[in-house]
Short mmCIF file of C-alpha atoms and ligand atoms in Angstrom, two decimals:
data_model
loop_
_atom_site.label_atom_id
_atom_site.label_comp_id
_atom_site.label_asym_id
_atom_site.label_seq_id
_atom_site.Cartn_x
_atom_site.Cartn_y
_atom_site.Cartn_z
CA MET A 841 -119.60 13.51 -53.18
CA ASP A 842 -121.43 10.38 -52.60
CA THR A 843 -120.81 9.53 -49.04
CA ASN A 844 -122.95 6.23 -48.06
CA VAL A 845 -121.59 4.08 -51.27
CA ARG A 846 -120.84 0.94 -49.53
CA VAL A 847 -118.49 -1.89 -50.83
CA ARG A 848 -117.43 -5.17 -49.03
CA PHE A 849 -114.96 -7.60 -50.30
CA ALA A 850 -116.06 -11.07 -49.36
CA PRO A 851 -113.59 -14.62 -49.59
CA SER A 852 -113.97 -17.60 -48.61
CA PRO A 853 -111.23 -18.86 -45.95
CA THR A 854 -110.98 -21.68 -48.42
CA GLY A 855 -106.73 -21.27 -48.97
CA PRO A 856 -104.64 -18.34 -49.47
CA LEU A 857 -106.15 -15.68 -51.43
CA HIS A 858 -105.48 -15.35 -55.28
CA ILE A 859 -103.82 -12.51 -56.92
CA GLY A 860 -107.41 -12.07 -59.02
CA GLY A 861 -108.93 -11.54 -55.29
CA VAL A 862 -106.54 -9.26 -54.17
CA ARG A 863 -108.10 -7.55 -57.29
CA THR A 864 -110.93 -7.15 -56.53
CA ALA A 865 -110.57 -6.28 -52.94
CA LEU A 866 -108.72 -2.99 -54.50
CA TYR A 867 -111.10 -2.25 -56.51
CA ASN A 868 -113.82 -2.21 -53.60
CA TYR A 869 -111.32 -0.45 -52.00
CA LEU A 870 -110.58 2.52 -54.63
CA PHE A 871 -113.99 2.76 -55.48
CA ALA A 872 -115.25 3.24 -51.78
CA LYS A 873 -112.35 5.66 -51.19
CA LYS A 874 -112.92 7.75 -54.41
CA HIS A 875 -116.62 8.65 -53.54
CA GLY A 876 -115.12 8.65 -49.55
CA GLY A 877 -117.61 5.61 -48.36
CA ASP A 878 -116.97 2.52 -47.00
CA PHE A 879 -114.93 -0.26 -47.49
CA LEU A 880 -115.95 -3.94 -45.54
CA LEU A 881 -114.25 -7.60 -45.00
CA ARG A 882 -116.56 -10.42 -44.44
CA ILE A 883 -115.87 -13.96 -44.28
CA GLU A 884 -117.82 -16.34 -45.76
CA ASP A 885 -117.17 -19.21 -44.13
CA THR A 886 -120.82 -20.96 -44.30
CA ASP A 887 -119.29 -24.32 -46.18
CA GLN A 888 -117.66 -25.82 -43.22
CA THR A 889 -116.34 -28.98 -45.74
CA ARG A 890 -114.26 -26.14 -46.95
CA PHE A 891 -112.46 -24.42 -44.29
CA VAL A 892 -109.69 -24.05 -44.51
CA GLU A 893 -107.31 -23.49 -41.20
CA GLY A 894 -104.77 -19.93 -41.83
CA ALA A 895 -106.64 -18.94 -44.91
CA GLU A 896 -108.53 -16.07 -43.08
CA GLU A 897 -105.31 -15.30 -41.15
CA TYR A 898 -103.85 -15.06 -44.66
CA ILE A 899 -106.54 -13.06 -45.98
CA LYS A 900 -106.24 -9.80 -43.45
CA GLU A 901 -102.43 -10.53 -43.73
CA SER A 902 -102.24 -10.26 -47.30
CA LEU A 903 -104.76 -7.16 -47.13
CA ASP A 904 -102.25 -5.65 -44.78
CA TRP A 905 -99.33 -6.04 -47.02
CA CYS A 906 -100.64 -4.46 -49.67
CA GLY A 907 -101.86 -1.13 -47.31
CA ILE A 908 -105.45 -2.17 -48.81
CA SER A 909 -107.02 -1.39 -45.93
CA TYR A 910 -111.12 -1.86 -44.19
CA ASP A 911 -113.04 0.24 -42.30
CA GLU A 912 -115.14 -2.28 -40.98
CA GLY A 913 -114.36 -6.17 -40.51
CA PRO A 914 -113.94 -9.10 -38.00
CA GLU A 915 -111.07 -6.99 -35.87
CA LYS A 916 -112.69 -4.02 -36.86
CA PRO A 917 -116.85 -3.76 -35.81
CA GLY A 918 -119.22 -1.56 -37.28
CA ASP A 919 -122.97 -1.33 -36.54
CA CYS A 920 -122.98 -4.51 -39.46
CA GLY A 921 -120.92 -7.29 -37.29
CA PRO A 922 -120.31 -9.95 -36.67
CA TYR A 923 -118.50 -9.54 -39.84
CA ARG A 924 -118.12 -13.99 -39.56
CA GLN A 925 -120.69 -15.42 -41.38
CA SER A 926 -120.62 -18.45 -39.33
CA GLU A 927 -121.11 -16.06 -36.44
CA ARG A 928 -124.29 -15.16 -38.09
CA LYS A 929 -126.41 -18.71 -37.90
CA ASP A 930 -129.41 -17.50 -36.36
CA ILE A 931 -130.50 -14.42 -38.77
CA TYR A 932 -129.94 -16.66 -41.67
CA ALA A 933 -132.51 -19.04 -40.63
CA GLU A 934 -134.85 -15.85 -39.63
CA TYR A 935 -134.87 -15.14 -43.39
CA VAL A 936 -135.15 -17.54 -44.76
CA ASP A 937 -138.06 -18.38 -42.69
CA LYS A 938 -139.40 -15.35 -44.43
CA LEU A 939 -139.16 -16.46 -47.96
CA ILE A 940 -140.89 -20.08 -46.72
CA ASP A 941 -143.47 -17.92 -45.56
CA ASN A 942 -143.86 -15.87 -48.63
CA GLY A 943 -143.96 -18.88 -50.56
CA ARG A 944 -141.03 -18.10 -52.85
CA ALA A 945 -139.17 -21.02 -50.70
CA TYR A 946 -139.65 -24.82 -49.51
CA TYR A 947 -138.58 -27.85 -47.93
CA ALA A 948 -137.29 -30.63 -50.44
CA PHE A 949 -136.60 -34.39 -48.65
CA ASP A 950 -135.01 -36.26 -52.07
CA THR A 951 -132.28 -37.98 -51.01
CA GLU A 952 -128.81 -37.81 -52.71
CA GLU A 953 -130.20 -41.37 -53.75
CA GLU A 954 -133.33 -39.79 -55.37
CA LEU A 955 -131.47 -37.44 -56.98
CA ASP A 956 -128.32 -38.80 -58.21
CA ALA A 957 -131.62 -41.48 -60.06
CA LYS A 958 -132.82 -38.86 -61.54
CA ARG A 959 -129.63 -37.48 -62.98
CA LYS A 960 -128.54 -40.90 -64.11
CA GLU A 961 -131.88 -41.36 -66.11
CA ALA A 962 -132.28 -37.86 -66.84
CA GLU A 963 -128.05 -39.07 -68.39
CA ASN A 964 -129.93 -41.55 -69.94
CA GLN A 965 -131.88 -39.71 -71.83
CA GLY A 966 -130.08 -37.06 -73.27
CA THR A 967 -130.29 -34.58 -71.08
CA LYS A 968 -129.09 -32.83 -67.93
CA PHE A 969 -131.39 -33.11 -64.67
CA SER A 970 -132.33 -29.93 -62.94
CA TYR A 971 -134.28 -29.08 -60.10
CA GLY A 972 -137.10 -26.66 -61.20
CA PRO A 973 -140.37 -24.90 -61.89
CA LYS A 974 -140.66 -27.56 -64.53
CA ASN A 975 -140.35 -30.34 -62.47
CA ARG A 976 -140.02 -30.18 -58.98
CA ASP A 977 -144.05 -30.40 -58.61
CA SER A 978 -142.74 -34.17 -59.07
CA LEU A 979 -140.14 -34.40 -56.85
CA ASN A 980 -140.07 -35.34 -53.40
CA ASN A 981 -140.79 -31.30 -51.67
CA SER A 982 -143.30 -29.50 -49.47
CA LEU A 983 -145.15 -27.87 -52.78
CA SER A 984 -147.39 -30.72 -52.87
CA LEU A 985 -147.67 -31.42 -48.83
CA SER A 986 -150.46 -30.03 -46.49
CA SER A 987 -149.63 -27.86 -44.18
CA ASP A 988 -150.37 -30.93 -41.25
CA GLU A 989 -148.57 -33.59 -43.16
CA LEU A 990 -145.05 -30.60 -43.80
CA GLN A 991 -145.43 -30.57 -39.93
CA LYS A 992 -145.06 -34.15 -39.80
CA LYS A 993 -142.39 -35.11 -41.66
CA LEU A 994 -140.08 -31.32 -40.49
CA ALA A 995 -140.53 -33.38 -36.80
CA GLU A 996 -139.31 -36.81 -37.82
CA SER A 997 -136.60 -35.74 -39.57
CA ASP A 998 -134.14 -32.46 -40.20
CA ASP A 999 -132.63 -34.15 -42.80
CA TYR A 1000 -134.28 -31.46 -45.58
CA VAL A 1001 -132.85 -28.68 -47.53
CA ILE A 1002 -134.69 -24.94 -48.33
CA ARG A 1003 -134.30 -24.52 -52.08
CA PHE A 1004 -135.72 -21.87 -53.83
CA LYS A 1005 -138.59 -21.16 -56.04
CA THR A 1006 -137.52 -19.55 -59.59
CA GLU A 1007 -140.77 -17.97 -60.66
CA ALA A 1008 -141.10 -19.63 -63.48
CA HIS A 1009 -141.70 -17.99 -67.24
CA LYS A 1010 -140.40 -15.01 -66.36
CA THR A 1011 -138.00 -12.94 -68.18
CA LEU A 1012 -134.96 -11.49 -65.85
CA GLU A 1013 -133.96 -7.92 -66.81
CA LEU A 1014 -130.40 -7.32 -65.09
CA HIS A 1015 -128.23 -4.71 -65.74
CA ASP A 1016 -124.38 -4.96 -65.32
CA GLU A 1017 -121.79 -1.35 -64.56
CA ILE A 1018 -119.37 -3.08 -66.55
CA ARG A 1019 -120.95 -5.24 -69.06
CA GLY A 1020 -124.80 -3.15 -68.91
CA TYR A 1021 -127.70 -4.51 -69.74
CA ILE A 1022 -128.03 -8.50 -69.69
CA GLU A 1023 -131.72 -10.16 -70.23
CA VAL A 1024 -132.29 -13.07 -68.48
CA ASP A 1025 -135.47 -16.60 -69.17
CA THR A 1026 -135.65 -18.42 -65.29
CA GLU A 1027 -136.68 -21.42 -67.81
CA VAL A 1028 -132.80 -21.61 -67.85
CA LEU A 1029 -132.41 -21.98 -63.70
CA ASP A 1030 -132.72 -24.13 -61.20
CA ASP A 1031 -134.26 -24.11 -58.04
CA LYS A 1032 -131.07 -23.50 -56.07
CA ILE A 1033 -130.21 -24.93 -52.57
CA LEU A 1034 -130.61 -21.78 -49.91
CA PHE A 1035 -130.32 -24.04 -46.80
CA LYS A 1036 -128.83 -27.22 -46.19
CA SER A 1037 -129.51 -29.91 -43.18
CA ASP A 1038 -126.80 -28.95 -41.09
CA GLY A 1039 -128.51 -25.60 -40.65
CA MET A 1040 -125.93 -23.71 -42.17
CA PRO A 1041 -127.60 -21.20 -45.22
CA THR A 1042 -125.47 -21.33 -48.70
CA TYR A 1043 -123.19 -18.58 -50.02
CA HIS A 1044 -126.21 -17.43 -52.48
CA LEU A 1045 -128.55 -17.31 -49.44
CA ALA A 1046 -126.22 -15.76 -46.33
CA ASN A 1047 -124.25 -14.04 -49.51
CA ILE A 1048 -127.75 -11.89 -49.98
CA VAL A 1049 -128.90 -11.31 -46.60
CA ASP A 1050 -125.16 -9.66 -45.36
CA ASP A 1051 -125.62 -7.46 -48.57
CA HIS A 1052 -128.66 -6.33 -47.45
CA LEU A 1053 -128.16 -5.85 -43.59
CA MET A 1054 -124.85 -4.14 -44.51
CA ARG A 1055 -126.13 -2.27 -46.34
CA ILE A 1056 -123.80 -2.35 -49.67
CA THR A 1057 -124.77 -0.15 -52.58
CA HIS A 1058 -121.87 -1.59 -54.72
CA VAL A 1059 -121.09 -5.68 -55.18
CA ILE A 1060 -117.90 -5.55 -56.97
CA ARG A 1061 -116.72 -8.81 -57.92
CA GLY A 1062 -115.14 -11.22 -60.20
CA GLU A 1063 -116.75 -12.69 -63.82
CA GLU A 1064 -117.18 -15.98 -62.11
CA TRP A 1065 -120.00 -14.60 -60.27
CA LEU A 1066 -121.95 -13.74 -63.40
CA PRO A 1067 -123.77 -17.19 -63.72
CA SER A 1068 -125.40 -16.32 -59.78
CA LEU A 1069 -126.72 -12.91 -60.92
CA PRO A 1070 -130.13 -14.11 -61.87
CA LEU A 1071 -130.39 -15.59 -58.30
CA HIS A 1072 -129.07 -13.09 -56.42
CA VAL A 1073 -131.51 -10.37 -58.24
CA SER A 1074 -134.24 -12.51 -57.80
CA LEU A 1075 -133.27 -12.98 -54.05
CA TYR A 1076 -133.59 -9.02 -53.15
CA GLU A 1077 -136.79 -9.09 -55.26
CA ALA A 1078 -138.09 -11.93 -52.99
CA PHE A 1079 -137.40 -10.46 -50.14
CA GLY A 1080 -138.45 -7.36 -51.21
CA TRP A 1081 -135.44 -5.30 -51.00
CA GLU A 1082 -133.51 -2.88 -53.31
CA VAL A 1083 -130.61 -4.25 -55.95
CA PRO A 1084 -127.43 -3.15 -54.75
CA LYS A 1085 -125.75 -1.68 -58.20
CA PHE A 1086 -123.53 -4.83 -59.38
CA ALA A 1087 -120.23 -5.04 -61.09
CA HIS A 1088 -118.85 -7.77 -62.59
CA LEU A 1089 -114.51 -7.76 -63.36
CA PRO A 1090 -113.29 -9.26 -66.18
CA LEU A 1091 -110.85 -12.17 -65.29
CA ILE A 1092 -107.78 -12.55 -65.14
CA LEU A 1093 -105.79 -14.28 -68.06
CA LYS A 1094 -102.71 -16.94 -68.26
CA PRO A 1095 -99.92 -14.83 -70.12
CA SER A 1096 -100.91 -16.41 -73.39
CA GLY A 1097 -104.54 -15.17 -73.82
CA LYS A 1098 -105.55 -18.40 -73.50
CA GLY A 1099 -107.64 -19.41 -69.96
CA LYS A 1100 -107.97 -18.18 -66.32
CA LEU A 1101 -104.95 -17.33 -65.11
CA SER A 1102 -103.66 -20.80 -62.24
CA LYS A 1103 -101.98 -21.40 -59.70
CA ARG A 1104 -99.96 -24.06 -62.32
CA ASP A 1105 -99.17 -21.12 -64.30
CA GLY A 1106 -97.48 -19.35 -61.96
CA ASP A 1107 -95.44 -22.87 -61.04
CA GLN A 1108 -94.69 -23.86 -64.47
CA LEU A 1109 -93.73 -19.88 -65.61
CA GLY A 1110 -91.93 -19.34 -62.53
CA PHE A 1111 -94.18 -16.42 -61.39
CA PRO A 1112 -95.97 -16.01 -58.18
CA VAL A 1113 -100.14 -16.02 -58.15
CA PHE A 1114 -100.54 -15.54 -54.22
CA PRO A 1115 -99.89 -12.35 -52.72
CA LEU A 1116 -97.94 -14.06 -49.53
CA GLU A 1117 -96.04 -16.91 -49.45
CA TRP A 1118 -98.46 -20.09 -48.49
CA LYS A 1119 -97.98 -23.59 -46.52
CA ASP A 1120 -100.58 -25.71 -47.14
CA PRO A 1121 -101.66 -26.72 -43.97
CA LYS A 1122 -102.33 -29.90 -45.04
CA THR A 1123 -99.89 -30.94 -47.19
CA GLY A 1124 -97.01 -28.90 -45.83
CA ASN A 1125 -96.82 -27.77 -49.86
CA VAL A 1126 -95.53 -24.63 -50.19
CA SER A 1127 -96.75 -21.23 -52.67
CA ALA A 1128 -94.19 -18.89 -53.80
CA GLY A 1129 -96.26 -15.31 -52.53
CA TYR A 1130 -95.09 -11.98 -53.93
CA ARG A 1131 -93.28 -10.82 -51.15
CA GLU A 1132 -91.54 -13.20 -50.13
CA GLU A 1133 -89.56 -13.48 -53.72
CA GLY A 1134 -88.97 -9.82 -52.91
CA TYR A 1135 -91.99 -7.58 -54.95
CA LEU A 1136 -92.81 -4.47 -53.02
CA PRO A 1137 -96.35 -4.17 -52.26
CA GLU A 1138 -97.20 -0.47 -54.65
CA THR A 1139 -95.69 -3.54 -57.60
CA LEU A 1140 -98.36 -5.91 -56.95
CA THR A 1141 -101.02 -2.81 -56.47
CA ASN A 1142 -100.05 -1.26 -59.30
CA MET A 1143 -99.82 -4.54 -61.44
CA LEU A 1144 -103.05 -5.45 -60.63
CA ALA A 1145 -104.72 -2.23 -60.69
CA LEU A 1146 -103.79 -2.14 -64.05
CA LEU A 1147 -105.35 -5.63 -65.07
CA GLY A 1148 -108.54 -5.14 -66.45
CA TRP A 1149 -108.61 -0.72 -65.90
CA ASN A 1150 -107.03 2.17 -67.06
CA ASP A 1151 -107.54 6.18 -65.98
CA GLY A 1152 -107.45 6.39 -70.02
CA THR A 1153 -104.55 8.33 -70.49
CA ASP A 1154 -101.21 6.33 -71.34
CA GLN A 1155 -100.12 6.94 -67.42
CA GLU A 1156 -98.92 3.27 -65.86
CA PHE A 1157 -97.52 4.31 -62.67
CA PHE A 1158 -99.79 4.59 -60.06
CA SER A 1159 -99.93 4.82 -56.26
CA LEU A 1160 -102.14 4.13 -53.94
CA GLU A 1161 -103.61 7.22 -53.76
CA ASP A 1162 -103.08 8.45 -57.26
CA MET A 1163 -105.66 5.15 -58.24
CA THR A 1164 -108.01 6.13 -55.09
CA GLN A 1165 -108.27 9.56 -57.27
CA LYS A 1166 -108.64 8.36 -60.53
CA PHE A 1167 -111.05 4.84 -60.51
CA GLU A 1168 -113.77 5.03 -61.90
CA LEU A 1169 -115.81 1.63 -62.72
CA SER A 1170 -116.88 2.99 -65.93
CA ARG A 1171 -112.93 2.51 -67.15
CA VAL A 1172 -112.94 -1.24 -66.41
CA HIS A 1173 -112.76 -3.15 -68.85
CA LYS A 1174 -114.90 -5.70 -69.98
CA SER A 1175 -113.07 -8.80 -71.65
CA GLY A 1176 -109.86 -11.07 -69.65
CA ALA A 1177 -106.73 -9.39 -68.08
CA LYS A 1178 -103.67 -11.01 -69.40
CA PHE A 1179 -100.96 -10.92 -66.33
CA ASP A 1180 -97.40 -10.17 -67.83
CA PRO A 1181 -95.13 -11.18 -65.17
CA GLU A 1182 -92.65 -8.67 -67.23
CA LYS A 1183 -94.24 -6.13 -66.83
CA THR A 1184 -94.79 -7.22 -63.31
CA ASP A 1185 -91.16 -7.26 -62.66
CA TRP A 1186 -91.05 -3.52 -64.88
CA PHE A 1187 -92.97 -1.72 -62.21
CA GLN A 1188 -90.84 -4.02 -59.55
CA HIS A 1189 -87.88 -2.20 -61.24
CA HIS A 1190 -89.52 1.34 -60.44
CA TYR A 1191 -90.85 1.17 -57.14
CA LEU A 1192 -87.40 -0.27 -56.13
CA GLN A 1193 -85.71 3.03 -57.17
CA GLU A 1194 -88.52 4.76 -55.32
CA GLN A 1195 -87.99 3.16 -51.91
CA PRO A 1196 -85.98 5.10 -49.43
CA VAL A 1197 -82.52 4.26 -50.01
CA GLY A 1198 -82.25 3.51 -45.91
CA ASP A 1199 -85.05 1.24 -46.54
CA LEU A 1200 -83.13 -0.88 -48.87
CA VAL A 1201 -79.68 -1.13 -46.63
CA ASP A 1202 -81.58 -2.15 -43.65
CA GLU A 1203 -83.27 -4.92 -46.09
CA PHE A 1204 -79.37 -5.36 -47.87
CA LEU A 1205 -77.61 -5.49 -43.92
CA PRO A 1206 -78.93 -9.27 -42.73
CA ILE A 1207 -77.86 -10.78 -46.40
CA LEU A 1208 -74.11 -8.94 -45.59
CA ALA A 1209 -74.08 -10.64 -41.88
CA GLN A 1210 -74.93 -13.63 -43.26
CA LYS A 1211 -71.40 -13.05 -45.38
CA GLU A 1212 -70.01 -11.54 -41.83
CA ILE A 1213 -69.62 -9.11 -43.51
CA TYR A 1214 -70.56 -6.00 -40.64
CA PRO A 1215 -69.66 -2.73 -42.62
CA GLU A 1216 -70.78 0.70 -41.20
CA LYS A 1217 -74.10 1.47 -42.79
CA VAL A 1218 -73.26 4.99 -44.07
CA TYR A 1219 -70.62 2.83 -46.38
CA VAL A 1220 -74.05 0.81 -47.40
CA GLU A 1221 -75.19 3.89 -48.35
CA GLU A 1222 -73.48 4.82 -51.15
CA VAL A 1223 -72.87 1.43 -52.57
CA VAL A 1224 -76.99 1.00 -52.60
CA LYS A 1225 -77.40 4.03 -54.42
CA THR A 1226 -74.33 3.54 -56.82
CA ILE A 1227 -76.05 0.05 -57.64
CA ARG A 1228 -79.47 0.36 -57.16
CA GLU A 1229 -80.46 1.48 -60.09
CA ARG A 1230 -79.39 -1.72 -61.95
CA ALA A 1231 -81.40 -3.74 -59.27
CA THR A 1232 -84.86 -5.24 -59.80
CA PHE A 1233 -84.60 -7.24 -56.08
CA VAL A 1234 -82.92 -6.05 -52.90
CA SER A 1235 -81.72 -10.13 -53.42
CA GLU A 1236 -79.79 -8.83 -56.17
CA PHE A 1237 -77.83 -6.31 -54.28
CA TRP A 1238 -75.03 -8.78 -53.84
CA GLU A 1239 -74.21 -9.71 -57.16
CA LEU A 1240 -73.81 -6.42 -58.05
CA SER A 1241 -71.57 -5.03 -55.13
CA PHE A 1242 -69.88 -8.16 -53.78
CA PHE A 1243 -66.27 -6.05 -54.90
CA TYR A 1244 -67.17 -2.98 -52.85
CA PHE A 1245 -66.86 -5.72 -49.57
CA GLU A 1246 -64.18 -7.87 -50.74
CA ALA A 1247 -61.27 -8.90 -52.74
CA PRO A 1248 -62.15 -10.88 -56.17
CA LYS A 1249 -60.69 -14.33 -55.66
CA LYS A 1250 -60.89 -15.30 -59.21
CA PHE A 1251 -61.13 -13.54 -62.39
CA ASP A 1252 -63.43 -14.16 -65.47
CA GLU A 1253 -61.91 -16.08 -67.68
CA LYS A 1254 -63.88 -14.15 -70.92
CA SER A 1255 -63.10 -10.50 -69.55
CA ALA A 1256 -59.24 -11.66 -68.68
CA LYS A 1257 -58.11 -12.66 -71.86
CA LYS A 1258 -60.66 -9.20 -73.03
CA ALA A 1259 -58.81 -7.00 -70.70
CA TRP A 1260 -55.02 -8.41 -69.53
CA LYS A 1261 -52.51 -7.96 -72.63
CA LYS A 1262 -49.24 -8.46 -72.42
CA ASP A 1263 -48.26 -5.47 -70.92
CA SER A 1264 -51.05 -4.86 -68.40
CA GLU A 1265 -48.36 -6.22 -65.58
CA GLU A 1266 -45.98 -2.88 -66.31
CA TRP A 1267 -48.17 -0.86 -66.75
CA MET A 1268 -50.31 -1.81 -63.36
CA ARG A 1269 -46.84 -1.37 -61.51
CA ALA A 1270 -46.85 2.41 -63.36
CA LEU A 1271 -50.69 2.97 -62.24
CA ILE A 1272 -49.86 1.53 -58.48
CA GLY A 1273 -46.62 3.92 -58.29
CA LYS A 1274 -49.52 6.81 -59.52
CA LEU A 1275 -51.88 6.01 -56.45
CA GLN A 1276 -49.30 5.88 -53.75
CA SER A 1277 -48.69 9.20 -54.76
CA LEU A 1278 -51.93 10.55 -54.29
CA GLU A 1279 -53.35 12.44 -51.00
CA GLU A 1280 -56.75 12.25 -51.10
CA PHE A 1281 -58.74 9.65 -52.28
CA SER A 1282 -62.08 10.57 -53.69
CA GLN A 1283 -63.43 9.60 -57.14
CA ALA A 1284 -63.15 12.78 -58.72
CA HIS A 1285 -59.24 12.75 -57.41
CA ILE A 1286 -58.01 9.82 -58.40
CA GLN A 1287 -60.75 9.82 -61.82
CA ALA A 1288 -58.34 13.40 -62.55
CA GLU A 1289 -55.38 12.16 -61.75
CA VAL A 1290 -55.51 9.24 -63.23
CA LYS A 1291 -56.94 10.71 -66.61
CA ASP A 1292 -53.75 13.03 -66.67
CA TRP A 1293 -51.65 10.37 -66.40
CA ILE A 1294 -52.71 8.49 -69.10
CA ASN A 1295 -52.50 11.56 -71.10
CA THR A 1296 -49.30 11.99 -70.10
CA GLN A 1297 -48.05 8.79 -71.39
CA GLU A 1298 -50.01 8.47 -74.31
CA LEU A 1299 -51.20 5.99 -73.49
CA GLY A 1300 -54.82 4.77 -75.04
CA PHE A 1301 -57.62 4.57 -72.10
CA GLY A 1302 -58.66 0.96 -72.45
CA LYS A 1303 -55.06 0.23 -71.62
CA ILE A 1304 -55.36 1.46 -68.03
CA MET A 1305 -58.96 1.25 -67.84
CA GLN A 1306 -59.97 -2.00 -68.45
CA PRO A 1307 -57.41 -4.19 -66.36
CA LEU A 1308 -57.64 -1.79 -63.53
CA ARG A 1309 -61.76 -2.88 -63.88
CA LEU A 1310 -60.94 -6.63 -63.72
CA SER A 1311 -58.50 -5.94 -61.18
CA LEU A 1312 -61.11 -4.90 -58.70
CA VAL A 1313 -63.89 -6.29 -59.86
CA GLY A 1314 -62.99 -9.67 -61.36
CA ALA A 1315 -64.67 -8.93 -64.01
CA MET A 1316 -65.47 -6.27 -67.07
CA ARG A 1317 -68.76 -4.91 -65.33
CA GLY A 1318 -69.94 -2.88 -62.24
CA PRO A 1319 -69.65 1.12 -61.75
CA ASP A 1320 -67.75 3.49 -62.30
CA VAL A 1321 -64.29 2.10 -61.01
CA PHE A 1322 -63.31 5.58 -59.78
CA HIS A 1323 -65.96 5.17 -57.03
CA ILE A 1324 -65.15 1.64 -56.16
CA ALA A 1325 -61.11 2.36 -55.97
CA SER A 1326 -62.51 5.15 -54.02
CA CYS A 1327 -64.46 3.20 -51.40
CA ILE A 1328 -62.63 0.42 -50.58
CA GLY A 1329 -59.89 2.94 -50.35
CA LYS A 1330 -55.93 3.43 -51.79
CA ALA A 1331 -54.64 0.40 -50.07
CA GLU A 1332 -57.18 -1.64 -51.34
CA THR A 1333 -57.33 -1.48 -54.57
CA ILE A 1334 -53.24 -1.71 -53.76
CA SER A 1335 -53.36 -4.40 -52.97
CA ARG A 1336 -56.17 -5.52 -55.42
CA LEU A 1337 -54.09 -4.47 -58.17
CA ASN A 1338 -51.42 -6.80 -57.04
CA PHE A 1339 -52.98 -10.13 -56.89
CA ALA A 1340 -53.94 -9.10 -60.49
CA ILE A 1341 -50.34 -9.37 -61.29
CA GLU A 1342 -49.75 -11.61 -59.09
CA GLU A 1343 -52.42 -13.96 -60.98
CA LEU A 1344 -52.49 -12.84 -64.34
CA SER A 1345 -49.29 -12.26 -65.27
N1 LIG B 478 -117.21 -15.98 -50.89
C1 LIG B 478 -117.46 -15.57 -51.90
C2 LIG B 478 -115.78 -15.66 -52.89
O1 LIG B 478 -115.40 -16.44 -52.13
C3 LIG B 478 -118.00 -14.08 -52.75
C4 LIG B 478 -118.71 -13.47 -53.93
C5 LIG B 478 -119.07 -12.15 -53.97
O2 LIG B 478 -118.01 -10.99 -53.66
O3 LIG B 478 -120.35 -12.31 -54.06
O4 LIG B 478 -115.37 -15.22 -54.09
#
């Protein structure tokens, strides 16, 4: 077992966590657990302009709900903390100085106006401005200043940035665990900003410094970060550090397969793209979450695990533990994974059936209480056991079982037409007589007695069973009528039959 595996999930607290982010966290978690390693949570909050109140709590609560636990993080200190980048500012300043000292980074004093002018000029010539090896010598930066001039400039103002000095004319040989060998010519790269005038590092610098200091061995993250890979590998080399292994996960695509799954797709097609409900602190807008929509965390993790990975067999149901044992980075797909909301509901149906019945009862009781129905727990348990296989969500329980708790107030017209015939009244009156004579009112006993009785009357089964069901349920649906009858009891069964006779004859 490879015990020094260390991976991290490094979200920026800029809003709710998209399910793509949950999948990234999940794969990191699975990989760490599979190899007996550590999984870290690092909050990348250096971009103060994008900081959103409550986002970090949301991220932690989401992971917690999914059962994705981390070994080190903001509230779980290890020996690499702090785990919030805004608390590590001094570290980045120290490291960017090292790059300045070894000539791999430089100060740039260009103002926004100067850069804008350059951009416009390039645009007019039909090209795109890029700050890099080809033009940096002619721009407003420290590369051409003497050390005295530079010191003077720095003393005068702190309105400067620090840029990475991309090596010119070099072919970078990169390796991705999922995508394999990638070759990039540094010609296409620009000199990215590493440190901003506000004294904060950019994502690139902070991310690399932290991955190094936190002894991260594998960087597993979304495909959207693949374009940053050449810079990141160059930064490791510039620092003289060992490069971790990289794995870029495939995009999660819209159900149509055309483009990346967005929040808008969820709104339009009616499914959440966030694990938990999120209320935007600025606009007050609420976005739906899997938890609040009644999904189980097992559904979400199973569904996400299979969006981009499988174990090489036809197995589709995976508990977290099972996935942990079987997860392999080499089995993560290269191409985008189509999101499938129906499949999600299929998983949900499965996991609802696996829930302990007591948990389902506990969730159903408040729904009943809202209707001022307060049955005994054992009674609700009996009902839930009978109807759960027809349900995908607890929220459907009432519709599937209301007749166990209250008499139908009206009869479904179509069902009544089909089930209640001219002679139904006569037969239901006879059935009442039969039921009245029964001493025992268990499901099996009522069934045996009523069936016997039907046979001796030489009747078609439907003649009795259909109006009976209609009377008890109000429609032609629901579980075994004898089960319903025995649950609601003899008096209630007879009362419902009488009501039906009154209403339908
Ligand atoms: N902070 C980045 C994000 O929000 C982290 C990317 C990475 O994992 O390197 O996704």
